[in-house]
Amino acid sequence: MEKMRYDVVVVGGRVGGSTASLFASKNGLDVLMVEKNQEIGTPVQCAEATSSSTFKTLEMKPSPKYVCTEIKGADVYSPDGNHGHLEGGYAEGFILERKVFDKQLAIESAKAGTDIMVKTTVKNLIHKNGKIYGVVAEHMGHAIEIEAELVIAADGIESQVAKMAGLNTHQTPKSLCSCAQYEMVGVECDPNYLQFYFGEKIAPGGYVWIFPKGDNIANVGVGVRSDTGTAYSFLKKFTANLNATPVELNMGGVPVYGPVDKTYADGLMVVGDAAGQVEPFTGGGIHVTAHCARIAGEVAAEAIEKGNTSGNFLKKYEKLWKKEVGQDLKQSLKYRKIMDRLSDEEMNILAKFLKEQDLESISKMSVLGFVRDYPQFLKLLKEIL
Ligand SMILES: Cc1cc2nc3c(=O)[nH]c(=O)nc-3n(C[C@H](O)[C@H](O)[C@H](O)COP(=O)(O)OP(=O)(O)OC[C@H]3O[C@@H](n4cnc5c(N)ncnc54)[C@H](O)[C@@H]3O)c2cc1C
């Protein structure tokens, strides 16, 4: 069996893997990143929206090479068809061309010194002296033993590597949003605004999105948590009257119930979707994954410099990501759970009320008036405000 030796082996070559590799390499480590697909970035499983914080984290510029459009705001449709308009702030960002963006991220990582092997699937972990010490992978029919002081599992929602390490990364039908998306040509939409549609009939337990990519091209997708139909069946229904043509179909799952309980073990850290590091309310994972994966790359460098890759040292990674993004994820999960409790009718009433308010300075009098008319919302508004 062929043998290799690195400081760190990173499993998975998309946002999580390339970011962890990039920052581990920048900090002087000898890194190998392995990706089971033949090309980094494909197939795409994403609606491609992200915020400027992603670029700040990655120390990259939003180049036209991998940014399709700049987003200035969003239109949000409640089940009765009414809509609210959001401008700026959290609703601002970019629509990426992820095929190009993910590959560029891998290129940046390679430039910083990371070795990359595509079409290489991790099959098992190596253990030495009671700790994880690398992986066994398969490349073009050949088994390879890759010894490493540290393994970073960035293998996405289907993650097996963290499970091999004994971590509980199990997702249930309730915690997972199933998504199906077309990239479509001929979608008439404003190129600078996202569209979100809510409702039991069109997307139970999730929402429909239209994210413009410019030139009347858009990602039109549906995320659901439902046993009344597949995400694809809801997508077909929604797009039936759009008079637009699909040029790409992609499907995938998003973990929308918060991070897994433990994201490290002796000799291993877990990042990105594999760790459930996704905003539960929106399903946005690019910026959180990049943030956490950067921390993992930096903690890896520190661990190796100190000669301590024990779980006891690596829990620093979990402490740091929880400190920096943990509160946001908790808040987002709270909103997700509130949303799950609302019927379509309640969503319409609440959306109408919120639309009439200045959200920055929502007045006590207006809230009191609202709960007088709709007392069933008292508990819920207390939780939101
Ligand atoms: C339909 C959909 C729409 C989304 N839209 C958005 C959005 O608009 N904005 C946003 O911020 N987020 C969005 N997300 C979430 C976002 O795509 C993810 O959070 C993000 O890509 C996570 O990155 P990752 O690197 O952790 O995992 P992934 O992108 O899943 O990458 C994991 C990689 O690991 C590889 N791999 C797996 N197992 C192995 C193995 N054993 N050996 C080697 N390689 C392996 C896979 O091939 C894959 O390339 C969406 C997700 C879906 C499914």
Coordinates of C-alpha atoms and ligand atoms in Angstrom, one line a residue:
M1 CA 0.0 0.0 0.0
E2 CA 1.3 3.5 -0.9
K3 CA 2.2 5.6 2.2
M4 CA 2.3 9.3 2.6
R5 CA 3.0 11.6 5.6
Y6 CA 1.7 15.1 6.3
D7 CA 1.1 17.4 9.3
V8 CA -2.6 17.6 8.5
V9 CA -4.9 15.8 6.1
V10 CA -8.1 17.6 5.2
V11 CA -11.1 15.5 4.0
G12 CA -13.4 17.4 1.5
G13 CA -12.3 20.1 -0.9
R14 CA -15.1 22.7 -0.9
V15 CA -15.5 25.8 1.3
G16 CA -14.7 24.0 4.6
G17 CA -11.8 22.0 3.3
S18 CA -10.1 24.7 1.3
T19 CA -10.5 27.3 4.0
A20 CA -9.0 25.0 6.7
S21 CA -6.2 24.0 4.3
L22 CA -5.5 27.6 3.3
F23 CA -5.1 28.8 6.9
A24 CA -3.2 25.7 8.1
S25 CA -0.8 26.1 5.1
K26 CA -0.4 29.9 5.6
N27 CA 0.6 29.1 9.1
G28 CA 3.5 26.8 7.9
L29 CA 1.9 23.3 8.1
D30 CA 2.4 20.6 5.6
V31 CA -1.1 19.9 4.4
L32 CA -2.8 17.5 2.1
M33 CA -6.5 18.0 1.0
V34 CA -8.4 15.1 -0.5
E35 CA -11.6 15.4 -2.5
K36 CA -13.6 12.4 -3.7
N37 CA -15.0 14.2 -6.8
Q38 CA -12.9 14.6 -9.9
E39 CA -13.3 18.4 -9.8
I40 CA -13.3 20.8 -6.9
G41 CA -16.6 22.7 -6.7
T42 CA -18.9 20.4 -8.7
P43 CA -21.5 19.3 -8.5
V44 CA -22.8 22.5 -7.0
Q45 CA -25.2 22.0 -4.1
C46 CA -26.0 25.6 -3.2
A47 CA -28.1 28.6 -4.0
E48 CA -24.8 30.6 -4.0
A49 CA -25.8 33.6 -1.8
T50 CA -23.3 34.9 0.7
S51 CA -22.4 38.0 2.6
S52 CA -19.3 40.2 2.5
S53 CA -18.1 38.7 5.8
T54 CA -17.1 35.5 3.8
F55 CA -14.6 37.6 1.8
K56 CA -13.3 39.3 5.0
T57 CA -12.8 35.9 6.6
L58 CA -11.0 34.5 3.6
E59 CA -9.0 37.7 3.0
M60 CA -10.2 37.6 -0.7
K61 CA -11.8 40.2 -2.8
P62 CA -15.3 39.7 -4.4
S63 CA -13.9 39.4 -8.0
P64 CA -16.2 39.3 -11.1
K65 CA -14.5 36.0 -11.8
Y66 CA -16.7 34.3 -9.2
V67 CA -19.3 36.9 -8.2
C68 CA -22.4 37.0 -10.5
T69 CA -24.3 39.8 -8.9
E70 CA -24.3 42.2 -5.9
I71 CA -27.4 41.9 -3.7
K72 CA -28.9 45.0 -2.2
G73 CA -31.9 43.5 -0.4
A74 CA -34.7 41.0 -0.5
D75 CA -38.4 40.6 -1.0
V76 CA -40.1 38.2 1.4
Y77 CA -43.6 36.8 0.5
S78 CA -45.9 35.4 3.1
P79 CA -48.3 32.6 2.2
D80 CA -51.2 35.0 1.2
G81 CA -48.9 36.6 -1.4
N82 CA -48.3 39.8 0.6
H83 CA -44.7 40.9 0.6
G84 CA -42.2 42.9 2.7
H85 CA -39.2 44.6 1.3
L86 CA -35.8 44.5 3.1
E87 CA -33.1 46.9 2.1
G88 CA -29.4 46.6 3.0
G89 CA -28.0 45.2 6.3
Y90 CA -28.3 41.5 6.7
A91 CA -30.1 41.3 3.3
E92 CA -27.0 42.6 1.4
G93 CA -24.4 40.3 -0.2
F94 CA -23.4 38.5 -3.3
I95 CA -24.5 35.7 -5.6
L96 CA -21.4 33.6 -6.3
E97 CA -20.6 31.2 -9.2
R98 CA -19.6 28.5 -6.7
K99 CA -18.1 26.2 -9.3
V100 CA -15.5 28.9 -9.9
F101 CA -15.4 30.3 -6.3
D102 CA -14.7 26.9 -4.7
K103 CA -12.1 26.1 -7.2
Q104 CA -10.4 29.5 -6.8
L105 CA -10.4 28.9 -3.0
A106 CA -8.6 25.5 -3.6
I107 CA -6.2 27.3 -5.9
E108 CA -5.5 29.9 -3.2
S109 CA -4.9 27.1 -0.8
A110 CA -2.5 25.3 -3.2
K111 CA -0.6 28.6 -3.8
A112 CA -0.1 28.7 0.0
G113 CA 1.4 25.2 -0.1
T114 CA -1.5 22.7 0.2
D115 CA -1.1 19.5 -1.8
I116 CA -4.4 18.4 -3.3
M117 CA -5.6 15.0 -4.5
V118 CA -8.9 14.8 -6.4
K119 CA -10.8 11.6 -7.0
T120 CA -9.6 10.4 -3.6
T121 CA -12.1 9.1 -1.1
V122 CA -11.3 8.6 2.5
K123 CA -12.5 5.2 3.6
N124 CA -11.1 4.8 7.1
L125 CA -9.1 6.4 9.9
I126 CA -5.7 5.4 11.1
H127 CA -5.2 5.1 14.9
K128 CA -1.9 5.2 16.7
N129 CA -1.3 5.2 20.5
G130 CA -5.0 5.6 21.1
K131 CA -5.4 8.7 18.9
I132 CA -6.4 9.4 15.3
Y133 CA -3.3 9.5 13.2
G134 CA -4.4 10.0 9.5
V135 CA -6.7 8.3 7.0
V136 CA -6.8 5.5 4.6
A137 CA -8.0 6.7 1.2
E138 CA -8.7 5.2 -2.2
H139 CA -7.4 6.9 -5.3
M140 CA -8.2 5.4 -8.8
G141 CA -8.5 1.9 -7.4
H142 CA -5.4 2.1 -5.2
A143 CA -5.5 2.3 -1.4
I144 CA -3.2 4.9 0.2
E145 CA -2.3 5.3 3.9
I146 CA -1.9 9.0 4.7
E147 CA -0.4 9.4 8.2
A148 CA -1.0 12.8 9.8
E149 CA -0.8 14.4 13.2
L150 CA -4.3 15.8 12.6
V151 CA -7.3 15.1 10.5
I152 CA -9.8 17.9 9.6
A153 CA -13.2 16.5 8.5
A154 CA -14.8 18.9 6.0
D155 CA -16.7 16.2 4.2
G156 CA -20.1 17.9 4.3
I157 CA -23.6 16.7 5.2
E158 CA -22.8 13.1 4.2
S159 CA -19.8 13.1 6.7
Q160 CA -18.6 9.7 7.6
V161 CA -15.2 10.8 8.9
A162 CA -16.5 12.4 12.1
K163 CA -18.7 9.3 12.7
M164 CA -15.6 7.0 12.2
A165 CA -14.1 9.1 15.1
G166 CA -17.1 8.2 17.3
L167 CA -18.7 11.7 17.1
N168 CA -22.4 12.0 16.9
T169 CA -23.1 13.9 13.6
H170 CA -26.4 12.1 12.9
Q171 CA -29.1 14.2 11.2
T172 CA -32.8 13.3 11.5
P173 CA -35.5 14.1 8.9
K174 CA -36.6 17.0 11.2
S175 CA -33.1 18.5 11.5
L176 CA -32.4 18.2 7.8
C177 CA -33.9 20.4 5.0
S178 CA -34.1 18.6 1.7
C179 CA -33.5 21.0 -1.2
A180 CA -33.9 20.9 -5.0
Q181 CA -32.9 23.8 -7.3
Y182 CA -32.8 24.7 -10.9
E183 CA -30.6 27.3 -12.4
M184 CA -33.0 28.7 -14.9
V185 CA -32.8 31.0 -17.9
G186 CA -35.6 33.5 -18.6
V187 CA -36.6 34.3 -15.0
E188 CA -37.9 37.9 -14.9
C189 CA -36.5 39.3 -11.7
D190 CA -34.6 42.3 -10.3
P191 CA -30.9 41.4 -10.6
N192 CA -30.1 43.0 -7.2
Y193 CA -32.8 41.5 -5.0
L194 CA -33.4 38.1 -3.5
Q195 CA -36.9 36.6 -3.3
F196 CA -38.2 34.3 -0.6
Y197 CA -41.6 32.6 -0.6
F198 CA -43.1 30.9 2.5
G199 CA -46.2 28.6 2.9
E200 CA -47.2 25.1 3.7
K201 CA -48.5 24.5 0.2
I202 CA -45.3 25.6 -1.7
A203 CA -42.6 24.6 0.8
P204 CA -43.6 22.9 4.1
G205 CA -41.0 23.4 6.8
G206 CA -38.8 25.6 4.5
Y207 CA -39.1 28.1 1.7
V208 CA -38.8 28.8 -2.0
W209 CA -36.0 31.1 -3.2
I210 CA -35.3 33.0 -6.4
F211 CA -31.7 34.2 -6.4
P212 CA -30.7 36.3 -9.4
K213 CA -27.5 35.6 -11.3
G214 CA -27.9 38.4 -13.8
D215 CA -29.1 38.4 -17.4
N216 CA -32.5 36.9 -16.4
I217 CA -30.7 33.8 -15.1
A218 CA -31.6 32.8 -11.5
N219 CA -31.3 29.9 -9.0
V220 CA -34.9 28.8 -8.3
G221 CA -35.0 26.4 -5.4
V222 CA -37.1 24.8 -2.7
G223 CA -36.1 23.5 0.7
V224 CA -38.6 21.4 2.6
R225 CA -39.0 19.3 5.8
S226 CA -42.0 17.3 4.9
D227 CA -43.3 13.8 4.2
T228 CA -46.1 15.1 1.8
G229 CA -43.7 15.3 -1.2
T230 CA -40.1 15.5 -2.2
A231 CA -38.2 18.8 -2.6
Y232 CA -38.1 18.1 -6.4
S233 CA -41.9 17.7 -6.6
F234 CA -42.4 21.1 -4.9
L235 CA -39.7 22.6 -7.3
K236 CA -41.5 21.3 -10.3
K237 CA -44.8 22.7 -9.1
F238 CA -43.4 26.1 -8.3
T239 CA -41.5 26.4 -11.6
A240 CA -44.3 25.1 -13.8
N241 CA -45.6 28.6 -14.6
L242 CA -42.4 30.5 -14.7
N243 CA -41.9 30.2 -18.4
A244 CA -38.2 29.7 -17.8
T245 CA -35.8 26.9 -18.8
P246 CA -33.5 24.9 -16.5
V247 CA -29.9 24.5 -17.4
E248 CA -28.9 22.8 -14.1
L249 CA -30.5 20.8 -11.4
N250 CA -28.9 20.3 -8.1
M251 CA -30.1 18.6 -4.9
G252 CA -28.8 18.3 -1.4
G253 CA -29.5 18.5 2.3
V254 CA -28.9 21.4 4.7
P255 CA -28.6 20.8 8.5
V256 CA -31.0 23.4 10.0
Y257 CA -31.1 22.4 13.7
G258 CA -27.8 23.8 14.9
P259 CA -24.3 22.4 15.3
V260 CA -23.5 18.9 16.5
D261 CA -22.7 18.4 20.2
K262 CA -18.9 17.9 19.8
T263 CA -16.7 19.0 17.0
Y264 CA -13.3 17.6 18.1
A265 CA -11.7 14.3 19.2
D266 CA -8.1 13.2 19.8
G267 CA -6.3 14.2 16.5
L268 CA -9.5 15.4 14.7
M269 CA -11.6 18.5 14.1
V270 CA -14.9 18.7 12.2
V271 CA -15.9 21.8 10.2
G272 CA -18.8 23.1 8.1
D273 CA -21.9 21.1 7.2
A274 CA -20.3 18.0 8.8
A275 CA -20.4 19.9 12.1
G276 CA -23.9 21.4 11.4
Q277 CA -22.3 24.9 11.2
V278 CA -25.1 26.4 9.2
E279 CA -27.6 29.2 10.1
P280 CA -30.7 27.3 11.0
F281 CA -33.2 30.0 9.9
T282 CA -31.8 30.8 6.5
G283 CA -29.8 27.6 5.7
G284 CA -26.8 29.8 4.9
G285 CA -23.6 27.9 5.6
I286 CA -20.9 29.5 3.4
H287 CA -19.9 32.3 5.8
V288 CA -20.2 30.2 9.0
T289 CA -18.2 27.3 7.4
A290 CA -15.5 29.7 6.3
H291 CA -15.3 31.3 9.7
C292 CA -15.1 28.0 11.6
A293 CA -12.8 26.4 9.1
R294 CA -10.3 29.3 9.4
I295 CA -10.3 28.8 13.2
A296 CA -9.7 25.1 12.7
G297 CA -6.7 25.8 10.3
E298 CA -5.2 28.2 12.8
V299 CA -5.8 25.9 15.8
A300 CA -4.2 23.1 13.8
A301 CA -1.0 25.2 13.4
E302 CA -0.9 26.0 17.1
A303 CA -1.5 22.3 18.1
I304 CA 1.3 21.1 15.9
E305 CA 3.7 23.8 17.0
K306 CA 3.1 22.8 20.6
G307 CA 3.2 19.1 19.8
N308 CA -0.2 18.6 21.3
T309 CA -3.0 17.3 19.1
S310 CA -5.0 15.8 21.9
G311 CA -8.8 16.4 22.2
N312 CA -7.9 18.4 25.3
F313 CA -6.0 20.9 23.3
L314 CA -8.3 20.8 20.2
K315 CA -11.3 21.8 22.3
K316 CA -9.8 25.3 21.9
Y317 CA -11.3 25.1 18.3
E318 CA -14.8 24.5 19.7
K319 CA -14.4 27.2 22.3
L320 CA -13.4 29.8 19.7
W321 CA -16.0 29.0 17.1
K322 CA -18.7 29.0 19.8
K323 CA -17.4 32.4 21.1
E324 CA -17.4 33.9 17.6
V325 CA -20.4 32.5 15.9
G326 CA -22.2 30.4 18.5
Q327 CA -24.6 33.1 19.7
D328 CA -25.7 33.9 16.1
L329 CA -26.4 30.2 15.5
K330 CA -28.4 30.0 18.7
Q331 CA -30.5 33.0 17.8
S332 CA -31.0 31.7 14.3
L333 CA -32.2 28.4 15.7
K334 CA -34.6 30.2 18.0
Y335 CA -36.2 31.9 14.9
R336 CA -36.2 28.5 13.0
K337 CA -38.1 26.9 15.9
I338 CA -40.6 29.8 16.1
M339 CA -41.2 29.5 12.4
D340 CA -41.8 25.8 12.7
R341 CA -44.7 26.5 15.1
L342 CA -46.5 29.0 12.9
S343 CA -49.5 28.1 10.6
D344 CA -49.8 29.9 7.3
E345 CA -52.6 32.0 8.7
E346 CA -50.4 33.1 11.7
M347 CA -47.5 33.8 9.3
N348 CA -49.8 36.1 7.3
I349 CA -50.9 38.0 10.4
L350 CA -47.4 38.3 11.8
A351 CA -45.9 39.4 8.5
K352 CA -48.6 42.1 8.1
F353 CA -47.9 43.4 11.6
L354 CA -44.1 43.4 11.1
K355 CA -44.4 45.1 7.7
E356 CA -46.2 48.0 9.3
Q357 CA -43.4 48.5 11.9
D358 CA -40.1 50.2 11.8
L359 CA -38.2 47.1 13.0
E360 CA -35.3 49.1 14.4
S361 CA -37.6 50.9 16.9
I362 CA -40.7 48.8 17.2
S363 CA -42.9 50.5 19.8
K364 CA -44.3 48.9 22.9
M365 CA -47.7 50.4 22.1
S366 CA -47.9 48.8 18.7
V367 CA -47.0 45.4 20.3
L368 CA -49.6 45.8 23.0
G369 CA -52.2 46.7 20.4
F370 CA -51.3 43.6 18.4
V371 CA -51.5 41.1 21.3
R372 CA -54.8 42.6 22.4
D373 CA -56.2 41.8 18.9
Y374 CA -54.3 38.5 18.6
P375 CA -53.6 37.1 22.1
Q376 CA -52.2 33.8 20.7
F377 CA -49.1 35.7 19.7
L378 CA -48.2 37.0 23.2
K379 CA -45.7 34.2 24.0
L380 CA -44.2 34.3 20.5
L381 CA -43.6 38.0 20.4
K382 CA -42.0 37.8 23.9
E383 CA -39.6 35.3 22.4
I384 CA -38.9 37.4 19.2
L385 CA -38.5 40.8 20.7
Ligands
LIG1 C1 -29.6 23.4 -2.2 C2 -28.7 24.1 -1.2 C3 -28.7 25.5 -1.3 C4 -27.8 26.2 -0.4 N1 -27.8 27.5 -0.5 C5 -26.9 28.2 0.2 C6 -26.8 29.6 0.1 O1 -27.4 30.3 -0.8 N2 -25.9 30.3 0.9 C7 -25.1 29.7 1.8 O2 -24.4 30.3 2.5 N3 -25.3 28.3 2.0 C8 -26.1 27.6 1.2 N4 -26.2 26.2 1.4 C9 -25.3 25.6 2.4 C10 -23.8 25.6 1.8 O3 -23.8 25.1 0.5 C11 -23.0 24.7 2.8 O4 -23.2 25.1 4.1 C12 -21.5 24.7 2.5 O5 -21.3 24.4 1.1 C13 -20.8 23.8 3.4 O6 -19.5 23.6 2.9 P1 -18.6 22.3 3.4 O7 -17.3 22.5 2.8 O8 -18.8 22.1 4.8 O9 -19.4 21.0 2.8 P2 -19.6 20.7 1.3 O10 -19.8 21.8 0.4 O11 -20.7 19.7 1.3 O12 -18.3 19.9 0.8 C14 -17.9 18.6 1.3 C15 -17.0 18.0 0.3 O13 -16.5 16.8 0.9 C16 -16.3 15.8 -0.1 N5 -16.3 14.5 0.5 C17 -17.4 13.9 1.2 N6 -17.0 12.7 1.7 C18 -15.7 12.6 1.3 C19 -14.7 11.5 1.5 N7 -15.0 10.4 2.2 N8 -13.5 11.6 1.0 C20 -13.2 12.8 0.3 N9 -14.0 13.8 0.1 C21 -15.3 13.7 0.6 C22 -17.6 16.1 -1.0 O14 -17.4 15.5 -2.3 C23 -17.6 17.6 -1.0 O15 -16.9 18.1 -2.1 C24 -27.0 25.5 0.5 C25 -27.0 24.1 0.6 C26 -27.9 23.4 -0.3 C27 -27.9 21.9 -0.3

